[in-house]
Coordinates of C-alpha atoms in Angstrom, one line a residue:
Chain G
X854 CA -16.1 0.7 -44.1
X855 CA -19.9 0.2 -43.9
X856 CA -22.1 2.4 -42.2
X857 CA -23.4 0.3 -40.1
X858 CA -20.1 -1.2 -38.5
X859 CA -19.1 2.3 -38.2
X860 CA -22.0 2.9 -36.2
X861 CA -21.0 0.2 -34.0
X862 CA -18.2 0.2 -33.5
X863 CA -18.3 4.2 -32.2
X864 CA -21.4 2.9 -29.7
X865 CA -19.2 0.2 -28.8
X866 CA -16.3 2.7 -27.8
X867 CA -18.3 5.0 -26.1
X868 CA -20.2 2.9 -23.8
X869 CA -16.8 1.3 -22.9
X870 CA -15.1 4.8 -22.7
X871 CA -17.7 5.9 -20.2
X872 CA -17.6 2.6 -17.9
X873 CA -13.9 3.6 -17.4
X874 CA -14.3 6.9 -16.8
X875 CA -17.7 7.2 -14.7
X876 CA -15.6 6.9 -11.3
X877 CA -12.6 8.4 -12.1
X878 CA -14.5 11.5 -12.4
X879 CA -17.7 10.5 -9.6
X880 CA -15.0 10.0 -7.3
X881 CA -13.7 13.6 -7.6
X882 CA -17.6 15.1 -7.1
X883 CA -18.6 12.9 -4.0
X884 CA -17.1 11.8 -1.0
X885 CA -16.9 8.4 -1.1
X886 CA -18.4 6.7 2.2
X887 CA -16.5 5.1 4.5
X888 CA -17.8 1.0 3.9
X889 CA -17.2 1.5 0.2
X890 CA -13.8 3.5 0.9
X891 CA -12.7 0.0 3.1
X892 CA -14.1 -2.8 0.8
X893 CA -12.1 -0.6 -2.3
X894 CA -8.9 -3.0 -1.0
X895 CA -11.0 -6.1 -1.9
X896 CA -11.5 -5.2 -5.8
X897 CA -8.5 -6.3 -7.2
X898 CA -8.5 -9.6 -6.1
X899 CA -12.4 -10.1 -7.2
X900 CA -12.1 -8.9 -10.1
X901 CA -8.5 -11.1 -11.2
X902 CA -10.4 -14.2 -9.9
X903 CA -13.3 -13.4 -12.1
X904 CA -11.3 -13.3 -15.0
X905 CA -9.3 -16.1 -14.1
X906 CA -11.5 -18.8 -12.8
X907 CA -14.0 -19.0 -15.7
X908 CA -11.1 -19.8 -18.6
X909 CA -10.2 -22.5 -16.4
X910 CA -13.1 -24.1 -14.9
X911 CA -15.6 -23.5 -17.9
X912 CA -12.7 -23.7 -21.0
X913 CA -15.0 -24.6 -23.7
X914 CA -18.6 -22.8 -22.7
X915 CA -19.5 -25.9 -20.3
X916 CA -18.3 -27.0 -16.3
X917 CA -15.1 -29.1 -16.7
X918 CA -14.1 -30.1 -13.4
X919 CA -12.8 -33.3 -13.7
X920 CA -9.4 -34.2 -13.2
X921 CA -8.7 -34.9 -17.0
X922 CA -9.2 -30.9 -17.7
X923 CA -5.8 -29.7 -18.0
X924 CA -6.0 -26.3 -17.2
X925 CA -7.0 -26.9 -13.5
X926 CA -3.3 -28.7 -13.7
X927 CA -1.8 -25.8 -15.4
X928 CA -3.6 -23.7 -13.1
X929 CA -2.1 -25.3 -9.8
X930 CA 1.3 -25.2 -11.5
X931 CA 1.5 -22.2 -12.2
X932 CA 0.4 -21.3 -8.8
X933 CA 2.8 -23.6 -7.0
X934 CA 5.0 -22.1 -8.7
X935 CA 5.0 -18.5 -8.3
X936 CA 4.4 -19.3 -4.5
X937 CA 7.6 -21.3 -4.0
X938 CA 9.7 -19.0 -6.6
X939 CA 8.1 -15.9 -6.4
X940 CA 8.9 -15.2 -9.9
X941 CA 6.3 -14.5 -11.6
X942 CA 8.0 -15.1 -15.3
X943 CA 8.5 -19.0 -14.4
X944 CA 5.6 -19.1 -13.2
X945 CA 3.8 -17.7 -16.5
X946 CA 6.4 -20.2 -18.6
X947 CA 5.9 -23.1 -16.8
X948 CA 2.2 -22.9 -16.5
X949 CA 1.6 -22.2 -20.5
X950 CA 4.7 -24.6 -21.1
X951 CA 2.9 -27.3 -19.1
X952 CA -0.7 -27.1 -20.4
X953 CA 0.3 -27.8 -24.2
X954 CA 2.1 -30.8 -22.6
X955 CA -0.8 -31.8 -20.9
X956 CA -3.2 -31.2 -24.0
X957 CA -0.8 -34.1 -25.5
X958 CA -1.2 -36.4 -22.8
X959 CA -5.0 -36.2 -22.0
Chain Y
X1129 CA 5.5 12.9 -11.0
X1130 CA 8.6 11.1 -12.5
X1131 CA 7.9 11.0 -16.3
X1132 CA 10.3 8.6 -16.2
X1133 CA 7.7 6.1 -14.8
X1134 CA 6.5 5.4 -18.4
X1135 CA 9.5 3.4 -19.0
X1136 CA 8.8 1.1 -15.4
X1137 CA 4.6 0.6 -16.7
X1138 CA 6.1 -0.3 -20.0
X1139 CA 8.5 -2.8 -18.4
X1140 CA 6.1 -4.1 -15.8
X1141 CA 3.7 -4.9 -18.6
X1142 CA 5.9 -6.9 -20.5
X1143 CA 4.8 -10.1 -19.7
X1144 CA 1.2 -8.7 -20.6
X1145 CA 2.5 -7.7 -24.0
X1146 CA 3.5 -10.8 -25.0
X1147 CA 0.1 -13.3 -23.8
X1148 CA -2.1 -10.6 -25.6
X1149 CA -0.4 -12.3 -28.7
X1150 CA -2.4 -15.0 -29.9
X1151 CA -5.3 -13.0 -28.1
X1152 CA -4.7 -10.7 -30.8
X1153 CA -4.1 -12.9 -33.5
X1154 CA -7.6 -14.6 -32.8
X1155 CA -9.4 -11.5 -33.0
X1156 CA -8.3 -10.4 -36.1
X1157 CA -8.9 -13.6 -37.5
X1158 CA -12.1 -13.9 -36.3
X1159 CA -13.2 -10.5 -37.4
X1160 CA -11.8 -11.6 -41.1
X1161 CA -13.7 -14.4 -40.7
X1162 CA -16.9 -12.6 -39.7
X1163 CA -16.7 -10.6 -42.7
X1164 CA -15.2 -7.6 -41.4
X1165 CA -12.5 -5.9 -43.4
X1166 CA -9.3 -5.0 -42.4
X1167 CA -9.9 -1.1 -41.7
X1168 CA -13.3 -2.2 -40.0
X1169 CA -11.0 -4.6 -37.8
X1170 CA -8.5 -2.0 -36.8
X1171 CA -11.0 0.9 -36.1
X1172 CA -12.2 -1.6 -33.7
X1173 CA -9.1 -1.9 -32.0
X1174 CA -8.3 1.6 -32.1
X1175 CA -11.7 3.1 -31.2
X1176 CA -12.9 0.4 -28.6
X1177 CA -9.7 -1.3 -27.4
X1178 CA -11.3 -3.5 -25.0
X1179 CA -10.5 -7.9 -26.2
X1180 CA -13.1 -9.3 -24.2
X1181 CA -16.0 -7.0 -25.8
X1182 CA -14.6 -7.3 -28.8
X1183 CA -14.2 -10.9 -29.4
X1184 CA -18.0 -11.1 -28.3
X1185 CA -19.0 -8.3 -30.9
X1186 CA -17.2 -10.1 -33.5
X1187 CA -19.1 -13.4 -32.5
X1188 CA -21.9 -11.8 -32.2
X1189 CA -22.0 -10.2 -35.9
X1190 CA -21.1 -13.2 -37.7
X1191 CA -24.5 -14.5 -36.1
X1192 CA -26.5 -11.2 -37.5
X1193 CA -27.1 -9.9 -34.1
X1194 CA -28.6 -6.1 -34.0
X1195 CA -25.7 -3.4 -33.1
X1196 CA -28.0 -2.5 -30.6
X1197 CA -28.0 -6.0 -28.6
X1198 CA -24.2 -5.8 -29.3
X1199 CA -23.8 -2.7 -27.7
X1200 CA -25.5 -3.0 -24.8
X1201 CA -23.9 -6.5 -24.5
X1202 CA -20.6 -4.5 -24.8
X1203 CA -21.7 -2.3 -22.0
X1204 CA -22.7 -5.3 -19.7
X1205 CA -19.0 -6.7 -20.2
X1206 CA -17.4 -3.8 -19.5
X1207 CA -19.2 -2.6 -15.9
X1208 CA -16.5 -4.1 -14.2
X1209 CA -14.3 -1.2 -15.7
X1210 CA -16.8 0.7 -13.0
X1211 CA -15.1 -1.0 -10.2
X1212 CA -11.6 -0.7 -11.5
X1213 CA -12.3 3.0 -11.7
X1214 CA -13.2 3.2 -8.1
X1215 CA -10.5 1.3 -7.0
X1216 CA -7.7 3.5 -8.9
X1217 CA -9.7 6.6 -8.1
X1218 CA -8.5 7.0 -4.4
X1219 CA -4.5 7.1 -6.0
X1220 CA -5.3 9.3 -9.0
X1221 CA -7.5 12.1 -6.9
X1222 CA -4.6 14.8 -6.9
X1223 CA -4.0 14.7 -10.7
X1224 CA -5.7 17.3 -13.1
X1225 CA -9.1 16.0 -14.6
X1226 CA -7.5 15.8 -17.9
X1227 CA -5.3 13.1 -16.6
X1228 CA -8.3 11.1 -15.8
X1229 CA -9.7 11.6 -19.4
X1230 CA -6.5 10.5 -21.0
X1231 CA -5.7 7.4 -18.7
X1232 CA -9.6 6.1 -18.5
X1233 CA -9.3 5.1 -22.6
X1234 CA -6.5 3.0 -21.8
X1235 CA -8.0 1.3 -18.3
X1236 CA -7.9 -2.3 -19.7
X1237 CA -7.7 -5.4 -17.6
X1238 CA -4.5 -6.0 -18.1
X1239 CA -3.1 -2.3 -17.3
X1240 CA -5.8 -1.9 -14.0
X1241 CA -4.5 -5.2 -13.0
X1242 CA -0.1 -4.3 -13.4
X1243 CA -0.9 -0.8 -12.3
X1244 CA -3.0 -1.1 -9.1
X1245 CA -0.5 -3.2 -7.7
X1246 CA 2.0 -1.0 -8.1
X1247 CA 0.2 1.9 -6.3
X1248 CA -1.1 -0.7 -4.0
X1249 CA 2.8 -1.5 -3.0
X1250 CA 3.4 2.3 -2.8
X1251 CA 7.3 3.2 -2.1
X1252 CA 6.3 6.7 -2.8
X1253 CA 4.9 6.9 -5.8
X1254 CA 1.2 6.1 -5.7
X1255 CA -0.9 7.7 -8.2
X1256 CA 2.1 8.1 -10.5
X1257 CA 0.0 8.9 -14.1
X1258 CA 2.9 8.1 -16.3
X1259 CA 3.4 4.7 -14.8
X1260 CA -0.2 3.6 -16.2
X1261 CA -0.3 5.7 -19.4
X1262 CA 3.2 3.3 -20.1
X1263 CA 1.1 0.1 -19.0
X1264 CA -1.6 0.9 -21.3
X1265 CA 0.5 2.5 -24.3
X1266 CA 2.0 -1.0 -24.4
X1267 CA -1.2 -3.2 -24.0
X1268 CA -2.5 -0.6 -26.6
X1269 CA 0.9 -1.5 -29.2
X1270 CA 0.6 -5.0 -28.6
X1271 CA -3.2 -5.2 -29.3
X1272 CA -2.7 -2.9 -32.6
X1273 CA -0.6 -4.8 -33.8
X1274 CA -1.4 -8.5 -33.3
X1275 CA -4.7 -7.4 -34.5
X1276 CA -3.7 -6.1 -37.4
X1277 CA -1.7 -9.6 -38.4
X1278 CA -4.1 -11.8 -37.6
X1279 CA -6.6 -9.9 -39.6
X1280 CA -4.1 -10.2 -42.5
X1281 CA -3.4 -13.6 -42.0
X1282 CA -6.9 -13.9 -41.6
X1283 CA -8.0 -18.2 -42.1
X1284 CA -4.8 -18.9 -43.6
X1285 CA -3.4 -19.8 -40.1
X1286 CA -5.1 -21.8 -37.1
X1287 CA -6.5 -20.4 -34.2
X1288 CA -3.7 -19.6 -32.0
X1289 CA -6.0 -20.0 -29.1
X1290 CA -6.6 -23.6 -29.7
X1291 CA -2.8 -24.7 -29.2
X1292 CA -2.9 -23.8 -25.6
X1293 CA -2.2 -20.1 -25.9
X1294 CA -5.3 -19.3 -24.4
X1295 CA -4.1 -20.1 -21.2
X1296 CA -1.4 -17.1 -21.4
X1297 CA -3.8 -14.9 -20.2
X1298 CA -5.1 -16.6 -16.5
X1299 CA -1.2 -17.5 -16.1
X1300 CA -0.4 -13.9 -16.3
X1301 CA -2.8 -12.8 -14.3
X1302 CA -2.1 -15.0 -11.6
X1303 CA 1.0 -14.0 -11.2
X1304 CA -0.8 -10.9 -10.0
X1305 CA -3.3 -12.8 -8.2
X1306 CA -0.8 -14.8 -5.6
X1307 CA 1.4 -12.7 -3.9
X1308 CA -2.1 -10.3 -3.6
X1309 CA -3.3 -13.5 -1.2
X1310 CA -1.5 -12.3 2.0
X1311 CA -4.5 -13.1 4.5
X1312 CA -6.9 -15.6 5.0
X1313 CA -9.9 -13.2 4.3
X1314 CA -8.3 -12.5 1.1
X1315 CA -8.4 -16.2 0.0
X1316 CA -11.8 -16.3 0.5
X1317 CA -12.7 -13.5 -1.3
X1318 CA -10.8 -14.9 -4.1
X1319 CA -12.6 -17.8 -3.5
X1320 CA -15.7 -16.5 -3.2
X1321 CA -15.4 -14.2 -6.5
X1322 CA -14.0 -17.1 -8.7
X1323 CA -16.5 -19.5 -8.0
X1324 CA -19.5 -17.4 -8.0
X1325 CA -18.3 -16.3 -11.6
X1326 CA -18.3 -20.0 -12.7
X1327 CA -21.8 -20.4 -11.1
X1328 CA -23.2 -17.1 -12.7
X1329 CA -22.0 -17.8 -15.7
X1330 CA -23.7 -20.7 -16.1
X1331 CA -26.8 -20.1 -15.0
X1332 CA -27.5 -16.4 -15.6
X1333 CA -27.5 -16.1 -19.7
X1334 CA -25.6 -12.5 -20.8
X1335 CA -22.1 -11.2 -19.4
X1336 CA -23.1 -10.6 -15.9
X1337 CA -21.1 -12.9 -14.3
X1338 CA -18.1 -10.4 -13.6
X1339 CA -20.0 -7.5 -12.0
X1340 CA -22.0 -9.8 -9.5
X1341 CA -19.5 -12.2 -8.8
X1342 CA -16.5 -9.1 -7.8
X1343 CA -19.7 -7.6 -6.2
X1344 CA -20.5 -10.4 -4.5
X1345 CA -17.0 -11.3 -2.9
X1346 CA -16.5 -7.7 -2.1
X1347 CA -19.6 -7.4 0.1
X1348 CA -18.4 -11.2 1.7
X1349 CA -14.9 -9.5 1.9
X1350 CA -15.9 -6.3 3.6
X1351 CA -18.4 -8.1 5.7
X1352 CA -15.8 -10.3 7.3
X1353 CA -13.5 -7.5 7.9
X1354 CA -16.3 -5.6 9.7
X1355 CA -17.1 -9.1 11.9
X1356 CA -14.1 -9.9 12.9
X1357 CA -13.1 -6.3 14.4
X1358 CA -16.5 -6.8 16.4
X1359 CA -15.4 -9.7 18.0
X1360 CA -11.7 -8.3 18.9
X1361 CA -13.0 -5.3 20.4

């Protein structure tokens, strides 16, 4: 391996390392106040639309929202979906089954 | 503190296993194609396991970019681990700080996002450690060893992300995402967050989009909440 990849790659896994485990151990040495301790409920769902939104809306580094871009359709049928079914395999399937079809048809 | 819990993260995870795959597969082939060997590859994997920073180092070092820039790039990706942390951090505040050590290495996306719904849903067994350390043993087997093939494979295959794979990823996590939409508040901070993350990432250039877009919907999300009992009382 070369030094300087080495070197890398152990930065790399210690900045990560210490984003995950700053609050884990924060949280144990301070009380957390009581706005933050109420808006905690509000993170999961920020953060999975963060990671979700941008692979659809923005697939190929620029804004695609026109109605030929077929991951909004995958998107909304996967959604649909996992609403009506509540399963969240089918919806998974379905959605990933149905955006290579529509990658044929556009 | 079931141990068996392992077994239910594992299980739970499943779904996450199998769309890493041709994440996987694309970042070993991208490293191979970036000149990285294959023990360089995999002591990425095993040292950093984090795909999102990752994929961007790799991208970035086949352009000659500074370890420097690509660490702190890394870092910039990866402060939205800070608000996973705080939002596990109320279930796991009973457990022994060498729980926390062990279990923050394997907070990925995809384990924060299988195991805070669980505690979230409770039935007892909140804060369970062993039901994450099985969430993110098997996130941490899947991404060993699809990045190990595709580095192998290297550029005698396609990019797995190009035949619509890529989308295995949002699919899985919406299925997360819905049934988490139980209120109208909640819809708009989903809202809120996703949109502002389009918006920031294209107009501010770097990786900051995550942090200020969940920071941003958050705030909106907490803000609403504090309005509307105002008004009822």
């Amino acid at each position: 391996m070369e030094t300087k990849y080495v070197i890398l790659i152990l930065l790399m896994g210690l900045v990560t390392y210490l984003t995950r485990v700053s609050f884990f151990l924060l949280s144990r040495k301070v009380k957390l106040p009581d706005l933050v301790f109420r808006s905690l409920k509000y993170i999961p769902v920020a953060i999975l639309a963060t990671l979700i939104f941008p692979g659809i809306f923005v697939p190929n580094k620029e804004l695609d929202i026109a109605i030929t871009n077929p991951y909004i359709w995958a998107a909304l049928i996967t959604a649909g979906t996992l609403i009506i079914s509540k399963n969240s395999l089918a919806g998974i399937v379905l959605g990933i089954a149905s955006l290579v079809v529509l990658r044929t048809v556009i | 503190m079931d141990p068996r819990k392992f077994f239910t993260g594992l299980r739970k995870t499943f779904p996450f296993m199998v769309g890493l795959i041709p994440f996987g597969l694309a970042y070993g082939i991208m490293g191979a194609q970036a000149g990285l060997n294959l023990a360089e590859i995999m002591f990425m994997s095993v040292v950093v396991f984090a795909g999102s920073a990752q994929f961007m180092a790799v991208e970035m070092i086949s352009q000659n970019i500074g370890i420097v820039f690509i660490a702190f790039s890394t870092l910039l990706i990866n402060l939205r681990h800070i608000l996973m942390g705080l939002s596990l951090s109320p279930y796991l505040s009973r457990l022994r700080a060498r729980w926390l050590y062990i279990l923050a290495f394997g907070m990925v996306d995809e384990t924060y996002a299988v195991t805070i719904d669980y505690y979230q849903k409770g039935a007892g067994d909140s804060g369970n450690p062993y039901f994450m350390l099985g969430s993110s043993a098997g996130i941490y087997f899947s991404w060993l060893l699809t990045s190990f093939i595709g580095a192998i494979l290297g550029s005698s295959i396609q990019d797995p992300l190009a035949w619509g794979l890529d989308f295995a990823m949002p699919a899985t996590f919406l299925s997360i995402l819905i049934p988490q939409i139980k209120s109208m508040r909640m819809l708009l901070v989903m809202l809120i967050s996703g949109v502002s993350a389009v918006a920031f990432l294209l107009l501010i250039p770097g990786k900051w989009y995550i942090i200020m877009a969940t920071l941003l919907a958050v705030a909106a999300g907490t803000t609403m909440e504090i309005v509307q009992e105002r008004r009822s009382s």
